[in-house]
Amino acid sequence: MTLLETIVIAFWAMLPAYVPNNAAVLAGGGRPIDGGRTWDGKRVLGDGKTWRGTAAGITAGLALAGILTLFAGDVSNALGFEVPEFAPLAALGLAAGAMLGDILASFLKRRSGRERGAMFPGLDQLDFVVVSLPLTALLATDWFRTVFTWEVILVVVVVTPILHVATNMIAYKLGLKNEPW
């Protein structure tokens, strides 16, 4: 597999995990998951993690995986190499894992005394990867082993922070986020 093929496959395979947090921002609001509860005087998660945003994020990731699967054959033919179709449990692992990773990152931010929107380098860029990949490996082991080679995982870990910062800056410029990270 060439480097370009590896990059394309990594990006394609991660799209159902990349999209949920953005969809959650667009559809967010409503009742916080933590219900306003505190732990040691600090919010458990904060107002930014809502049931509606989480459901919208997972739904967006699942829908995108379905759409990508529909077009995988045509895209593969056009590119001259195969991009993966998404097994249902793989799609669920990627989408739900991304949202769970973001929720766990909020929990860690609150425990470390960071307020909503505060920067937490490394965690902010890779939280959803660190949870979505193992969850996907657990739910769809054969699919995961076929798609996520070590080379693909390496590309994901290197490219994801760059994509994350770029999309957050765009969302900030569009007024969808209060901070550019």
mmCIF file of C-alpha atoms in Angstrom:
data_model
loop_
_atom_site.group_PDB
_atom_site.id
_atom_site.type_symbol
_atom_site.label_atom_id
_atom_site.label_comp_id
_atom_site.label_asym_id
_atom_site.label_seq_id
_atom_site.Cartn_x
_atom_site.Cartn_y
_atom_site.Cartn_z
ATOM 1 C CA MET A 1 0.000 0.000 0.000
ATOM 2 C CA THR A 2 1.361 3.419 -0.952
ATOM 3 C CA LEU A 3 1.500 6.308 1.503
ATOM 4 C CA LEU A 4 -1.331 8.069 -0.331
ATOM 5 C CA GLU A 5 -3.505 4.931 -0.129
ATOM 6 C CA THR A 6 -2.762 4.624 3.589
ATOM 7 C CA ILE A 7 -3.717 8.262 4.205
ATOM 8 C CA VAL A 8 -6.944 7.963 2.195
ATOM 9 C CA ILE A 9 -7.942 4.725 3.945
ATOM 10 C CA ALA A 10 -7.126 6.191 7.373
ATOM 11 C CA PHE A 11 -9.229 9.291 6.701
ATOM 12 C CA TRP A 12 -12.106 7.277 5.170
ATOM 13 C CA ALA A 13 -12.126 4.749 8.014
ATOM 14 C CA MET A 14 -12.104 7.460 10.676
ATOM 15 C CA LEU A 15 -14.815 9.684 9.178
ATOM 16 C CA PRO A 16 -17.569 8.069 11.300
ATOM 17 C CA ALA A 17 -15.465 8.981 14.350
ATOM 18 C CA TYR A 18 -14.446 12.435 13.106
ATOM 19 C CA VAL A 19 -17.984 13.671 12.460
ATOM 20 C CA PRO A 20 -19.833 12.959 15.757
ATOM 21 C CA ASN A 21 -18.229 15.689 17.864
ATOM 22 C CA ASN A 22 -18.887 18.282 15.168
ATOM 23 C CA ALA A 23 -22.511 17.148 14.849
ATOM 24 C CA ALA A 24 -22.866 17.315 18.628
ATOM 25 C CA VAL A 25 -21.755 20.964 18.591
ATOM 26 C CA LEU A 26 -24.330 21.797 15.916
ATOM 27 C CA ALA A 27 -27.174 19.913 17.621
ATOM 28 C CA GLY A 28 -26.109 20.461 21.220
ATOM 29 C CA GLY A 29 -27.961 22.159 23.958
ATOM 30 C CA GLY A 30 -30.616 20.686 26.129
ATOM 31 C CA ARG A 31 -30.215 18.642 29.267
ATOM 32 C CA PRO A 32 -26.631 17.991 30.415
ATOM 33 C CA ILE A 33 -25.673 14.339 30.819
ATOM 34 C CA ASP A 34 -24.480 14.985 34.366
ATOM 35 C CA GLY A 35 -27.759 16.705 35.278
ATOM 36 C CA GLY A 36 -25.776 19.517 36.914
ATOM 37 C CA ARG A 37 -24.199 17.168 39.471
ATOM 38 C CA THR A 38 -20.873 17.952 41.070
ATOM 39 C CA TRP A 39 -18.089 15.821 42.462
ATOM 40 C CA ASP A 40 -15.668 17.335 44.954
ATOM 41 C CA GLY A 41 -17.188 20.740 44.227
ATOM 42 C CA LYS A 42 -16.635 20.483 40.457
ATOM 43 C CA ARG A 43 -19.136 19.620 37.747
ATOM 44 C CA VAL A 44 -18.911 15.989 36.686
ATOM 45 C CA LEU A 45 -18.975 16.845 32.957
ATOM 46 C CA GLY A 46 -20.406 20.328 32.475
ATOM 47 C CA ASP A 47 -23.126 21.892 30.370
ATOM 48 C CA GLY A 48 -21.320 21.118 27.094
ATOM 49 C CA LYS A 49 -22.073 17.391 27.235
ATOM 50 C CA THR A 50 -25.761 16.929 26.563
ATOM 51 C CA TRP A 51 -27.998 13.979 25.767
ATOM 52 C CA ARG A 52 -29.180 15.629 22.568
ATOM 53 C CA GLY A 53 -25.658 16.381 21.360
ATOM 54 C CA THR A 54 -24.490 12.863 22.154
ATOM 55 C CA ALA A 55 -27.438 11.255 20.360
ATOM 56 C CA ALA A 56 -26.998 13.565 17.365
ATOM 57 C CA GLY A 57 -23.275 12.825 17.207
ATOM 58 C CA ILE A 58 -23.732 9.066 17.266
ATOM 59 C CA THR A 59 -26.562 9.267 14.741
ATOM 60 C CA ALA A 60 -24.443 11.423 12.404
ATOM 61 C CA GLY A 61 -21.529 8.982 12.620
ATOM 62 C CA LEU A 62 -23.782 6.006 11.904
ATOM 63 C CA ALA A 63 -25.485 7.762 8.997
ATOM 64 C CA LEU A 64 -22.166 8.777 7.497
ATOM 65 C CA ALA A 65 -20.852 5.207 7.791
ATOM 66 C CA GLY A 66 -23.945 4.016 5.931
ATOM 67 C CA ILE A 67 -23.479 6.595 3.186
ATOM 68 C CA LEU A 68 -19.775 5.794 2.850
ATOM 69 C CA THR A 69 -20.599 2.091 2.592
ATOM 70 C CA LEU A 70 -23.071 2.816 -0.222
ATOM 71 C CA PHE A 71 -20.395 4.671 -2.184
ATOM 72 C CA ALA A 72 -17.376 2.534 -1.240
ATOM 73 C CA GLY A 73 -17.465 0.509 -4.469
ATOM 74 C CA ASP A 74 -17.652 3.548 -6.733
ATOM 75 C CA VAL A 75 -14.966 5.385 -4.763
ATOM 76 C CA SER A 76 -12.731 2.308 -4.820
ATOM 77 C CA ASN A 77 -13.132 2.025 -8.606
ATOM 78 C CA ALA A 78 -12.369 5.710 -9.083
ATOM 79 C CA LEU A 79 -9.280 5.597 -6.851
ATOM 80 C CA GLY A 80 -7.928 2.275 -8.088
ATOM 81 C CA PHE A 81 -7.718 0.794 -4.594
ATOM 82 C CA GLU A 82 -10.275 -0.343 -2.056
ATOM 83 C CA VAL A 83 -11.721 1.838 0.648
ATOM 84 C CA PRO A 84 -13.561 -0.078 3.351
ATOM 85 C CA GLU A 85 -17.251 -0.615 3.756
ATOM 86 C CA PHE A 86 -18.439 -0.300 7.353
ATOM 87 C CA ALA A 87 -19.774 -3.270 9.271
ATOM 88 C CA PRO A 88 -22.667 -2.063 11.474
ATOM 89 C CA LEU A 89 -20.810 -2.763 14.727
ATOM 90 C CA ALA A 90 -17.702 -1.045 13.368
ATOM 91 C CA ALA A 91 -19.778 2.049 12.614
ATOM 92 C CA LEU A 92 -21.256 1.937 16.113
ATOM 93 C CA GLY A 93 -17.832 1.534 17.717
ATOM 94 C CA LEU A 94 -16.395 4.464 15.812
ATOM 95 C CA ALA A 95 -19.339 6.837 16.355
ATOM 96 C CA ALA A 96 -20.182 5.937 19.959
ATOM 97 C CA GLY A 97 -16.500 5.616 20.863
ATOM 98 C CA ALA A 98 -15.851 9.128 19.594
ATOM 99 C CA MET A 99 -18.632 10.544 21.756
ATOM 100 C CA LEU A 100 -17.582 8.490 24.783
ATOM 101 C CA GLY A 101 -13.994 9.658 24.348
ATOM 102 C CA ASP A 102 -15.130 13.267 24.333
ATOM 103 C CA ILE A 103 -17.275 12.699 27.426
ATOM 104 C CA LEU A 104 -14.360 11.053 29.264
ATOM 105 C CA ALA A 105 -12.116 13.967 28.270
ATOM 106 C CA SER A 106 -14.622 16.386 29.814
ATOM 107 C CA PHE A 107 -14.600 14.318 32.978
ATOM 108 C CA LEU A 108 -10.783 14.502 33.102
ATOM 109 C CA LYS A 109 -10.836 18.232 32.396
ATOM 110 C CA ARG A 110 -13.236 18.851 35.289
ATOM 111 C CA ARG A 111 -11.110 16.707 37.614
ATOM 112 C CA SER A 112 -8.004 18.702 36.656
ATOM 113 C CA GLY A 113 -9.797 21.982 37.390
ATOM 114 C CA ARG A 114 -10.174 23.087 33.779
ATOM 115 C CA GLU A 115 -13.322 24.952 32.877
ATOM 116 C CA ARG A 116 -15.487 24.228 29.846
ATOM 117 C CA GLY A 117 -13.607 25.143 26.688
ATOM 118 C CA ALA A 118 -10.214 25.232 28.402
ATOM 119 C CA MET A 119 -7.361 23.796 26.387
ATOM 120 C CA PHE A 120 -5.953 20.375 27.304
ATOM 121 C CA PRO A 121 -3.265 19.664 24.684
ATOM 122 C CA GLY A 122 -3.136 16.086 23.453
ATOM 123 C CA LEU A 123 -6.342 15.060 25.162
ATOM 124 C CA ASP A 124 -8.399 17.526 23.117
ATOM 125 C CA GLN A 125 -7.058 16.197 19.833
ATOM 126 C CA LEU A 126 -6.988 12.455 20.473
ATOM 127 C CA ASP A 127 -9.673 11.708 23.090
ATOM 128 C CA PHE A 128 -12.113 10.273 20.574
ATOM 129 C CA VAL A 129 -9.415 8.214 18.826
ATOM 130 C CA VAL A 130 -8.236 6.640 22.079
ATOM 131 C CA VAL A 131 -11.741 5.346 22.805
ATOM 132 C CA SER A 132 -13.208 4.765 19.340
ATOM 133 C CA LEU A 133 -10.428 2.494 18.094
ATOM 134 C CA PRO A 134 -10.439 0.057 21.041
ATOM 135 C CA LEU A 135 -14.253 0.014 21.146
ATOM 136 C CA THR A 136 -14.360 -0.733 17.422
ATOM 137 C CA ALA A 137 -11.732 -3.450 17.844
ATOM 138 C CA LEU A 138 -13.881 -4.980 20.579
ATOM 139 C CA LEU A 139 -17.189 -4.780 18.690
ATOM 140 C CA ALA A 140 -15.952 -5.631 15.168
ATOM 141 C CA THR A 141 -12.632 -7.396 15.649
ATOM 142 C CA ASP A 142 -12.236 -8.901 12.175
ATOM 143 C CA TRP A 143 -13.261 -5.676 10.429
ATOM 144 C CA PHE A 144 -10.895 -3.667 12.625
ATOM 145 C CA ARG A 145 -7.918 -5.962 11.958
ATOM 146 C CA THR A 146 -8.523 -5.766 8.219
ATOM 147 C CA VAL A 147 -8.875 -1.978 8.051
ATOM 148 C CA PHE A 148 -6.693 -0.623 10.854
ATOM 149 C CA THR A 149 -3.225 -1.862 10.023
ATOM 150 C CA TRP A 150 -0.356 -0.415 12.055
ATOM 151 C CA GLU A 151 0.362 1.989 9.211
ATOM 152 C CA VAL A 152 -3.238 3.221 9.152
ATOM 153 C CA ILE A 153 -3.239 3.669 12.935
ATOM 154 C CA LEU A 154 0.003 5.658 12.712
ATOM 155 C CA VAL A 155 -1.514 7.964 10.085
ATOM 156 C CA VAL A 156 -4.625 8.408 12.257
ATOM 157 C CA VAL A 157 -2.529 9.382 15.281
ATOM 158 C CA VAL A 158 -0.428 11.842 13.272
ATOM 159 C CA VAL A 159 -3.140 13.378 11.041
ATOM 160 C CA THR A 160 -5.994 13.579 13.566
ATOM 161 C CA PRO A 161 -4.515 16.390 15.692
ATOM 162 C CA ILE A 162 -3.921 18.457 12.554
ATOM 163 C CA LEU A 163 -7.477 17.897 11.312
ATOM 164 C CA HIS A 164 -8.882 18.570 14.776
ATOM 165 C CA VAL A 165 -7.140 21.918 15.126
ATOM 166 C CA ALA A 166 -8.096 22.940 11.564
ATOM 167 C CA THR A 167 -11.790 22.068 11.951
ATOM 168 C CA ASN A 168 -11.978 23.760 15.342
ATOM 169 C CA MET A 169 -10.472 26.922 13.905
ATOM 170 C CA ILE A 170 -13.062 26.867 11.118
ATOM 171 C CA ALA A 171 -15.882 26.331 13.640
ATOM 172 C CA TYR A 172 -14.511 29.224 15.710
ATOM 173 C CA LYS A 173 -14.400 31.527 12.657
ATOM 174 C CA LEU A 174 -17.983 30.542 11.826
ATOM 175 C CA GLY A 175 -19.090 31.371 15.374
ATOM 176 C CA LEU A 176 -19.930 27.761 16.227
ATOM 177 C CA LYS A 177 -17.302 27.526 18.965
ATOM 178 C CA ASN A 178 -16.219 29.994 21.615
ATOM 179 C CA GLU A 179 -12.526 29.067 21.386
ATOM 180 C CA PRO A 180 -10.320 28.039 18.468
ATOM 181 C CA TRP A 181 -9.130 24.735 19.960
#
